[in-house]
Amino acid sequence: MRRIRAFFYERGFSEVETPIRVKTPCMELHIDAEPSGDHFLRTSPEMFHKRLLAHGHEKIFEVGKCFRSGERGPLHHPEYTMIEWYRAQTDYLGILEDTKALIATVWESCSTDWKLIAVSEAFLEHAGWDPAGNYDEDRFDIDLVEKVEPALKAIGGPVVLIDYPVEAAALSRRKPGNPLLAERWELYIDGIELANAYSELTDPAEQRLRFEKCAEHRKALGAAVYPIDEAFLQALETMPPSGGVALGVDRLLMLISGAPSLDQVLPFR
Amino acid sequence: MYSASDLKKGLKIEIDGDPCMITNFEFSKPGKGQALYRCKIKNLITGNTFDKTYRSVEKVNRCALLSRDYTFSYIDGGNYVFSDNETFEEALLSEELLGDLKHFIVDDMQVEILFHNERALDITLPNFVEMIVAETEPGARGDTATNVMKPAKLENGFEINVPIFINEGDTIRIDTRTGTYADRVAKG
């Protein structure tokens, strides 16, 4: 923890603290917030961080607990520690450089041979189809878990899946010059998903449309629909182009210590 | 119906009408994707195992297994006939289904039969059965070592290994779970 914090302080980031109990959890299709009285526990600090970016804070990071209802397994725990950081005037590739440097600092024996594989390329090679422009959510998720992730594990070391189909963009912006793709990457180390990064979407109109679509979709699935965070949408109007990432600290610890599951790093699980 | 999030190792479910058991279970949730429940499943009729991934919105049929007490009555061709202790209704189990257990079924034996719908799936015999040794080499007098074995034919012709002190006409106890000699009950 100390080395993680030192890494960011040395690079001129400000450590921030944002609310853990929130009125409007970030609306994502498959992430469920844990209710807490008339609030929810945050699933990510993302929306507050973007409001800080809009207010002129250019380099921020936060280490804190996030909560996701119903997620429990060898690699999941409903309460976990996330490190999230944002930088203005950069994009997902700038954030990738930060991530490489952070991993090299806190995990000296980790391979520095980072492989970048486009999502389309990985799916064509291991699942026989290209999800870009041809997206099928169920097929994408199942092939990702059954075919692509095992292949990334076989490659070993740090592998970055990059440029997701726009349907799986979440809060990332479209790739300039290719409307089918979004500037998002996910880092896998030894086949374990560790971090998710975006070139942040700063268009409030598109973000509102995505939230509305997501709300409809969640309603159809019978999942809770959260109110739209108007303060966040308003902040996007003045937010500079930025890149950001969320990295699971428990999983990082698990990887560094060579543990096979979170059981070995979370003593109170 | 179970929902996918109810699935766990050891749970019995029904797939395409067949009873199945989940032998391995893994929760998986790719980044921003939906929760997936990856299962290894064993078909309890054919014994085949296969992989299946359930999405959280999917439903899985419950497997209605029922176990009842029966008494063995007679053999009819290749089938063993048992009668229900309460209703006296007969149940036929094939030699095939019984496998090696058929050698340890004796008159009036009390058994438990597991049914899926109307189909007999499995049988549980009492843990021990007593049988008479019909044929074996004469035993060495005074040698009570139990770790030296010799073959012996039982009253029904089935052959098992017994310690060398066992003689023809002795009544022995056999562990039906392992199909092996347990101890001697009476000298012949």
XYZ file of C-alpha atoms in Angstrom:
457
model
C 0.000 0.000 0.000
C 2.800 2.354 0.964
C 4.570 1.738 -2.331
C 1.376 2.277 -4.301
C 0.746 5.599 -2.561
C 4.402 6.655 -2.894
C 4.234 5.936 -6.614
C 1.396 8.414 -7.092
C 2.756 11.076 -4.720
C 6.083 11.012 -6.566
C 4.255 11.633 -9.819
C 2.354 14.644 -8.500
C -1.050 13.022 -8.031
C -3.376 14.237 -5.297
C -4.932 11.568 -3.122
C -8.669 12.130 -2.869
C -11.486 10.716 -0.806
C -14.963 10.555 -2.268
C -18.271 9.399 -0.773
C -18.764 5.712 -0.101
C -22.512 6.046 0.421
C -24.051 7.404 -2.752
C -27.519 8.278 -4.001
C -26.848 7.379 -7.613
C -24.531 4.442 -8.199
C -22.979 4.325 -11.616
C -25.385 2.576 -13.947
C -23.741 -0.372 -15.580
C -25.556 -3.311 -17.036
C -24.153 -6.067 -14.851
C -22.995 -4.291 -11.727
C -25.385 -4.275 -8.787
C -24.982 -1.862 -5.890
C -25.454 -2.899 -2.292
C -28.266 -0.850 -0.670
C -27.314 1.075 2.483
C -30.336 2.692 4.107
C -31.700 5.191 1.603
C -28.333 5.234 -0.171
C -26.191 2.659 -1.932
C -22.603 1.660 -1.324
C -20.415 2.800 -4.189
C -19.504 0.283 -6.867
C -16.694 2.602 -8.014
C -15.601 6.187 -7.269
C -15.576 6.979 -11.001
C -18.314 9.597 -11.138
C -16.901 11.718 -8.303
C -13.456 11.568 -9.839
C -14.785 12.897 -13.107
C -16.492 15.741 -11.259
C -13.130 16.572 -9.708
C -11.513 16.520 -13.158
C -14.194 18.933 -14.346
C -13.287 21.215 -11.456
C -9.689 21.411 -12.615
C -7.969 18.655 -10.649
C -5.696 17.116 -13.238
C -4.074 14.134 -11.507
C -6.031 12.298 -8.831
C -6.028 8.885 -7.233
C -8.000 7.097 -4.565
C -7.514 3.811 -2.774
C -10.699 2.547 -1.179
C -13.305 -0.074 -0.692
C -15.931 -0.667 -3.348
C -18.909 -2.944 -3.072
C -20.638 -5.135 -5.596
C -23.633 -7.152 -4.643
C -23.698 -10.865 -5.327
C -20.127 -11.213 -6.577
C -18.396 -13.999 -4.746
C -15.950 -16.559 -6.058
C -12.249 -17.379 -6.087
C -11.594 -14.010 -7.795
C -14.553 -12.041 -6.461
C -15.544 -10.650 -3.119
C -18.491 -8.290 -2.594
C -16.283 -5.833 -0.658
C -12.911 -5.207 -2.226
C -10.178 -2.613 -2.475
C -9.838 -0.630 -5.651
C -7.249 1.844 -6.718
C -8.588 4.285 -9.218
C -6.680 7.100 -10.892
C -7.341 9.735 -13.540
C -5.218 12.103 -15.536
C -6.402 15.044 -17.623
C -5.000 15.626 -21.113
C -4.190 12.007 -21.739
C -5.994 8.927 -22.998
C -6.076 5.195 -22.361
C -2.557 4.768 -23.772
C -1.130 7.365 -21.375
C -2.853 5.503 -18.547
C -1.347 2.259 -19.828
C 2.133 3.752 -19.354
C 1.211 4.714 -15.755
C -0.008 1.168 -15.161
C 3.177 -0.429 -16.503
C 5.254 1.838 -14.264
C 3.075 1.124 -11.222
C 3.268 -2.655 -11.671
C 7.053 -2.465 -12.180
C 7.323 -0.462 -8.945
C 5.211 -2.657 -6.691
C 5.947 -6.032 -8.273
C 9.582 -6.126 -9.284
C 9.602 -9.715 -10.524
C 6.645 -9.225 -12.875
C 7.530 -9.597 -16.531
C 8.011 -6.251 -18.321
C 7.104 -7.839 -21.639
C 3.594 -6.439 -22.029
C 1.620 -7.803 -24.959
C -1.150 -5.736 -26.501
C -3.831 -7.708 -28.315
C -6.844 -6.114 -29.965
C -10.137 -7.593 -28.781
C -11.093 -8.336 -32.410
C -7.809 -10.144 -32.990
C -8.122 -12.219 -29.798
C -11.670 -13.259 -30.638
C -10.829 -14.083 -34.259
C -7.936 -16.240 -33.186
C -9.480 -18.032 -30.218
C -13.238 -17.920 -30.803
C -13.453 -17.662 -34.601
C -15.448 -14.431 -34.891
C -15.039 -10.671 -34.679
C -17.385 -9.018 -32.184
C -16.746 -5.508 -33.597
C -19.784 -4.524 -35.648
C -21.253 -7.950 -35.009
C -21.740 -7.819 -31.268
C -23.701 -10.473 -29.425
C -23.484 -9.954 -25.699
C -24.069 -13.541 -24.548
C -21.725 -14.993 -27.111
C -19.118 -12.355 -26.273
C -19.206 -13.005 -22.518
C -19.232 -16.794 -22.821
C -16.454 -16.950 -25.435
C -14.432 -14.464 -23.410
C -14.590 -16.685 -20.349
C -14.366 -20.062 -22.082
C -11.939 -19.357 -24.920
C -10.164 -15.996 -24.784
C -9.288 -15.758 -21.075
C -7.790 -19.295 -20.966
C -5.684 -18.336 -24.016
C -4.446 -15.202 -22.199
C -3.558 -17.375 -19.243
C -1.579 -19.687 -21.532
C 0.346 -16.686 -22.913
C 1.159 -15.720 -19.314
C 2.511 -12.439 -17.962
C 0.841 -9.089 -18.637
C -1.520 -9.089 -21.604
C -3.674 -6.090 -22.465
C -6.903 -6.657 -24.366
C -7.494 -3.379 -26.128
C -10.190 -1.653 -28.223
C -13.514 -3.150 -27.214
C -16.644 -3.262 -29.344
C -18.508 0.000 -28.765
C -21.427 -1.920 -27.229
C -19.059 -2.921 -24.419
C -17.660 0.595 -24.078
C -19.321 1.397 -20.751
C -17.936 4.882 -19.969
C -15.246 5.083 -22.642
C -15.172 7.202 -25.760
C -15.383 5.901 -29.311
C -12.127 5.399 -31.134
C -11.543 8.292 -33.527
C -11.705 6.882 -37.051
C -13.450 3.641 -36.064
C -16.981 4.061 -34.739
C -17.290 0.313 -34.050
C -14.632 0.418 -31.340
C -14.232 2.100 -27.990
C -11.000 3.170 -26.327
C -11.038 0.735 -23.464
C -8.501 -1.810 -22.307
C -8.377 -4.540 -19.719
C -5.162 -5.781 -18.190
C -4.734 -9.503 -17.562
C -1.734 -10.873 -15.722
C -1.354 -14.645 -15.930
C -4.936 -14.767 -17.205
C -6.386 -12.874 -14.246
C -8.217 -9.671 -15.021
C -6.635 -6.899 -12.997
C -7.546 -3.474 -14.350
C -9.980 -1.711 -16.655
C -9.156 1.603 -18.353
C -10.823 4.115 -20.632
C -10.243 7.175 -22.649
C -13.080 8.816 -20.803
C -16.284 9.699 -22.589
C -16.788 13.464 -22.164
C -19.904 13.887 -24.255
C -22.858 14.392 -21.870
C -25.455 13.698 -24.575
C -23.948 10.337 -25.524
C -23.415 9.461 -21.858
C -27.085 10.217 -21.118
C -28.174 8.009 -24.017
C -25.973 5.171 -22.741
C -27.404 5.498 -19.224
C -30.957 5.491 -20.596
C -30.296 2.451 -22.745
C -28.654 0.725 -19.821
C -31.630 1.576 -17.578
C -34.027 -0.019 -20.074
C -31.852 -3.071 -20.369
C -31.567 -3.438 -16.587
C -35.317 -3.076 -16.243
C -35.794 -5.861 -18.788
C -33.435 -8.075 -16.783
C -35.374 -7.352 -13.607
C -32.396 -5.504 -12.089
C -32.662 -2.320 -10.015
C -32.621 0.885 -12.057
C -30.636 3.684 -10.437
C -31.460 7.353 -10.898
C -29.355 9.210 -13.431
C -26.610 11.256 -11.795
C -27.357 14.719 -13.164
C -24.435 16.381 -11.380
C -22.119 13.939 -13.136
C -23.635 14.588 -16.565
C -23.329 18.314 -15.959
C -19.675 17.911 -15.009
C -18.931 16.104 -18.279
C -19.623 19.392 -20.097
C -16.489 20.936 -18.667
C -14.387 17.833 -18.119
C -11.121 17.868 -20.097
C -10.150 14.879 -22.236
C -8.875 12.343 -19.713
C -7.859 8.795 -19.161
C -8.624 6.708 -16.101
C -8.313 3.231 -14.733
C -9.514 1.061 -11.881
C -7.251 -1.689 -10.566
C -8.180 -4.412 -8.078
C -5.718 -4.257 -5.188
C -6.721 -7.617 -3.664
C -6.136 -9.387 -6.946
C -2.795 -7.599 -7.376
C -1.748 -8.809 -3.923
C -2.920 -12.290 -4.824
C -0.821 -12.276 -7.999
C 2.282 -10.863 -6.286
C 2.107 -13.516 -3.580
C 1.381 -16.312 -6.062
C -1.869 -17.210 -4.283
C -4.443 -19.148 -6.318
C -7.477 -17.276 -4.976
C -8.541 -14.303 -2.867
C -8.943 -16.647 0.110
C -5.222 -16.357 0.823
C -5.109 -12.541 0.810
C -8.430 -11.673 2.452
C -8.220 -12.973 6.032
C -11.797 -12.025 6.968
C -13.567 -13.386 3.916
C -36.649 -24.318 -11.014
C -33.294 -23.151 -9.791
C -31.922 -19.844 -10.957
C -28.307 -19.911 -12.069
C -27.140 -18.257 -8.857
C -28.464 -21.239 -6.838
C -26.081 -23.632 -8.579
C -23.312 -25.173 -6.525
C -21.097 -28.208 -6.391
C -23.012 -31.391 -5.602
C -26.408 -30.010 -6.635
C -28.574 -32.391 -8.648
C -30.382 -30.910 -11.618
C -32.309 -32.168 -14.614
C -31.074 -31.551 -18.158
C -33.071 -32.789 -21.160
C -35.003 -35.091 -18.860
C -31.908 -36.756 -17.413
C -30.806 -36.416 -13.801
C -27.381 -34.783 -13.567
C -25.044 -33.670 -10.832
C -22.772 -30.627 -10.757
C -19.299 -31.988 -10.028
C -17.396 -28.731 -10.323
C -18.548 -25.148 -10.108
C -16.903 -21.806 -10.775
C -18.288 -18.272 -10.522
C -16.963 -16.081 -13.278
C -17.613 -12.478 -14.213
C -15.580 -10.980 -17.022
C -14.918 -7.236 -16.746
C -18.177 -5.323 -17.198
C -19.772 -8.538 -18.420
C -22.506 -10.670 -16.974
C -22.102 -13.224 -14.204
C -21.447 -16.678 -15.601
C -21.666 -19.945 -13.753
C -19.315 -22.506 -15.265
C -20.204 -26.059 -14.369
C -18.841 -29.520 -14.941
C -21.839 -31.805 -15.023
C -22.189 -35.555 -14.761
C -25.143 -37.313 -16.293
C -26.254 -39.754 -13.596
C -27.670 -42.223 -16.103
C -24.928 -42.425 -18.715
C -22.085 -41.364 -16.417
C -20.860 -38.914 -19.088
C -19.417 -35.614 -17.934
C -19.572 -32.370 -19.862
C -19.043 -28.605 -19.404
C -21.872 -26.130 -19.397
C -21.905 -22.395 -18.725
C -25.059 -20.797 -17.363
C -25.881 -17.095 -17.574
C -27.457 -15.497 -14.521
C -30.825 -15.131 -16.268
C -31.031 -18.840 -17.059
C -33.201 -21.263 -15.122
C -32.337 -24.861 -14.408
C -34.794 -27.667 -13.704
C -34.817 -29.242 -10.298
C -34.186 -32.938 -10.231
C -36.901 -34.835 -8.380
C -35.129 -37.770 -6.781
C -37.028 -40.074 -4.505
C -35.686 -42.949 -2.522
C -37.926 -45.800 -1.221
C -37.479 -48.997 0.787
C -37.828 -52.324 -0.996
C -37.406 -56.024 -0.280
C -35.745 -58.326 -2.788
C -38.127 -61.037 -3.993
C -36.930 -62.941 -7.062
C -34.957 -62.960 -10.288
C -36.881 -62.854 -13.534
C -34.578 -63.446 -16.493
C -32.068 -60.608 -16.458
C -34.079 -58.527 -14.023
C -34.053 -58.436 -10.258
C -37.502 -57.895 -8.826
C -38.018 -55.948 -5.600
C -41.269 -55.195 -3.816
C -42.126 -51.906 -2.187
C -42.285 -52.270 1.597
C -45.400 -50.105 1.829
C -47.355 -50.610 -1.374
C -45.943 -54.041 -2.418
C -45.599 -52.654 -5.914
C -42.808 -54.334 -7.818
C -39.723 -52.624 -9.198
C -37.513 -54.290 -11.808
C -33.813 -53.500 -11.869
C -31.669 -54.819 -14.676
C -28.477 -56.781 -14.102
C -26.709 -54.019 -15.952
C -27.808 -51.326 -13.526
C -26.891 -53.461 -10.527
C -23.416 -54.228 -11.844
C -21.290 -56.133 -9.309
C -23.828 -55.493 -6.566
C -26.012 -58.256 -8.018
C -23.675 -60.832 -6.482
C -24.507 -59.675 -3.000
C -28.273 -59.627 -3.245
C -29.827 -62.365 -1.099
C -33.385 -63.435 -0.361
C -35.500 -60.907 1.530
C -32.690 -58.366 1.542
C -33.799 -54.848 2.532
C -32.623 -52.270 -0.009
C -33.143 -48.616 -0.834
C -33.860 -47.715 -4.451
C -33.373 -44.199 -5.810
C -35.861 -43.107 -8.460
C -35.879 -40.187 -10.854
C -39.495 -39.809 -11.880
C -40.427 -43.475 -12.407
C -36.959 -44.568 -13.378
C -34.767 -46.536 -10.976
C -31.337 -44.915 -10.905
C -29.404 -46.468 -8.123
C -29.682 -49.031 -5.356
C -28.186 -49.086 -1.891
C -27.698 -52.468 -0.223
C -27.131 -52.980 3.492
C -23.432 -52.312 4.153
C -22.788 -55.953 4.999
C -24.221 -59.221 3.749
C -23.667 -62.706 5.164
C -22.939 -65.499 2.695
C -21.736 -69.097 2.874
C -18.462 -70.206 1.288
C -19.241 -73.061 -1.112
C -15.811 -73.933 -2.367
C -12.261 -73.115 -1.354
C -8.890 -74.757 -0.668
C -8.760 -76.171 2.859
C -7.588 -73.625 5.406
C -4.359 -73.896 7.349
C -5.272 -74.728 10.915
C -4.232 -72.114 13.445
C -3.276 -69.573 10.826
C -5.388 -66.550 11.659
C -3.491 -64.029 9.560
C -5.931 -61.891 7.653
C -3.488 -60.445 5.158
C -2.832 -63.652 3.196
C -5.716 -64.271 0.833
C -6.989 -67.090 -1.371
C -9.929 -67.303 -3.767
C -13.253 -68.702 -2.578
C -16.509 -69.441 -4.392
C -19.658 -68.258 -2.647
C -22.994 -70.078 -2.550
C -24.111 -68.211 -5.670
C -20.937 -69.049 -7.585
C -19.350 -65.578 -7.287
C -15.673 -65.614 -6.413
C -13.985 -63.317 -3.882
C -10.746 -63.359 -1.918
C -10.823 -64.580 1.686
C -8.117 -65.120 4.322
C -6.531 -68.568 4.210
C -8.133 -69.759 7.486
C -11.610 -69.774 5.915
C -13.081 -73.185 5.130
C -15.936 -74.454 3.007
C -19.259 -74.036 4.812
C -18.094 -70.996 6.815
C -20.440 -68.033 6.906
C -18.621 -64.781 6.140
C -19.568 -61.136 6.086
C -18.912 -59.137 2.932
C -18.781 -55.360 2.699
C -21.159 -54.597 -0.177
C -19.665 -51.133 -0.689
C -16.267 -52.507 -1.603
C -17.208 -56.077 -2.521
C -14.561 -57.471 -0.195
C -14.388 -59.912 2.714
C -15.007 -58.307 6.121
C -14.968 -61.083 8.740
C -16.098 -64.616 9.623
C -19.477 -64.964 11.312
C -19.645 -68.731 11.891
C -17.613 -71.824 11.172
C -19.226 -74.318 8.854
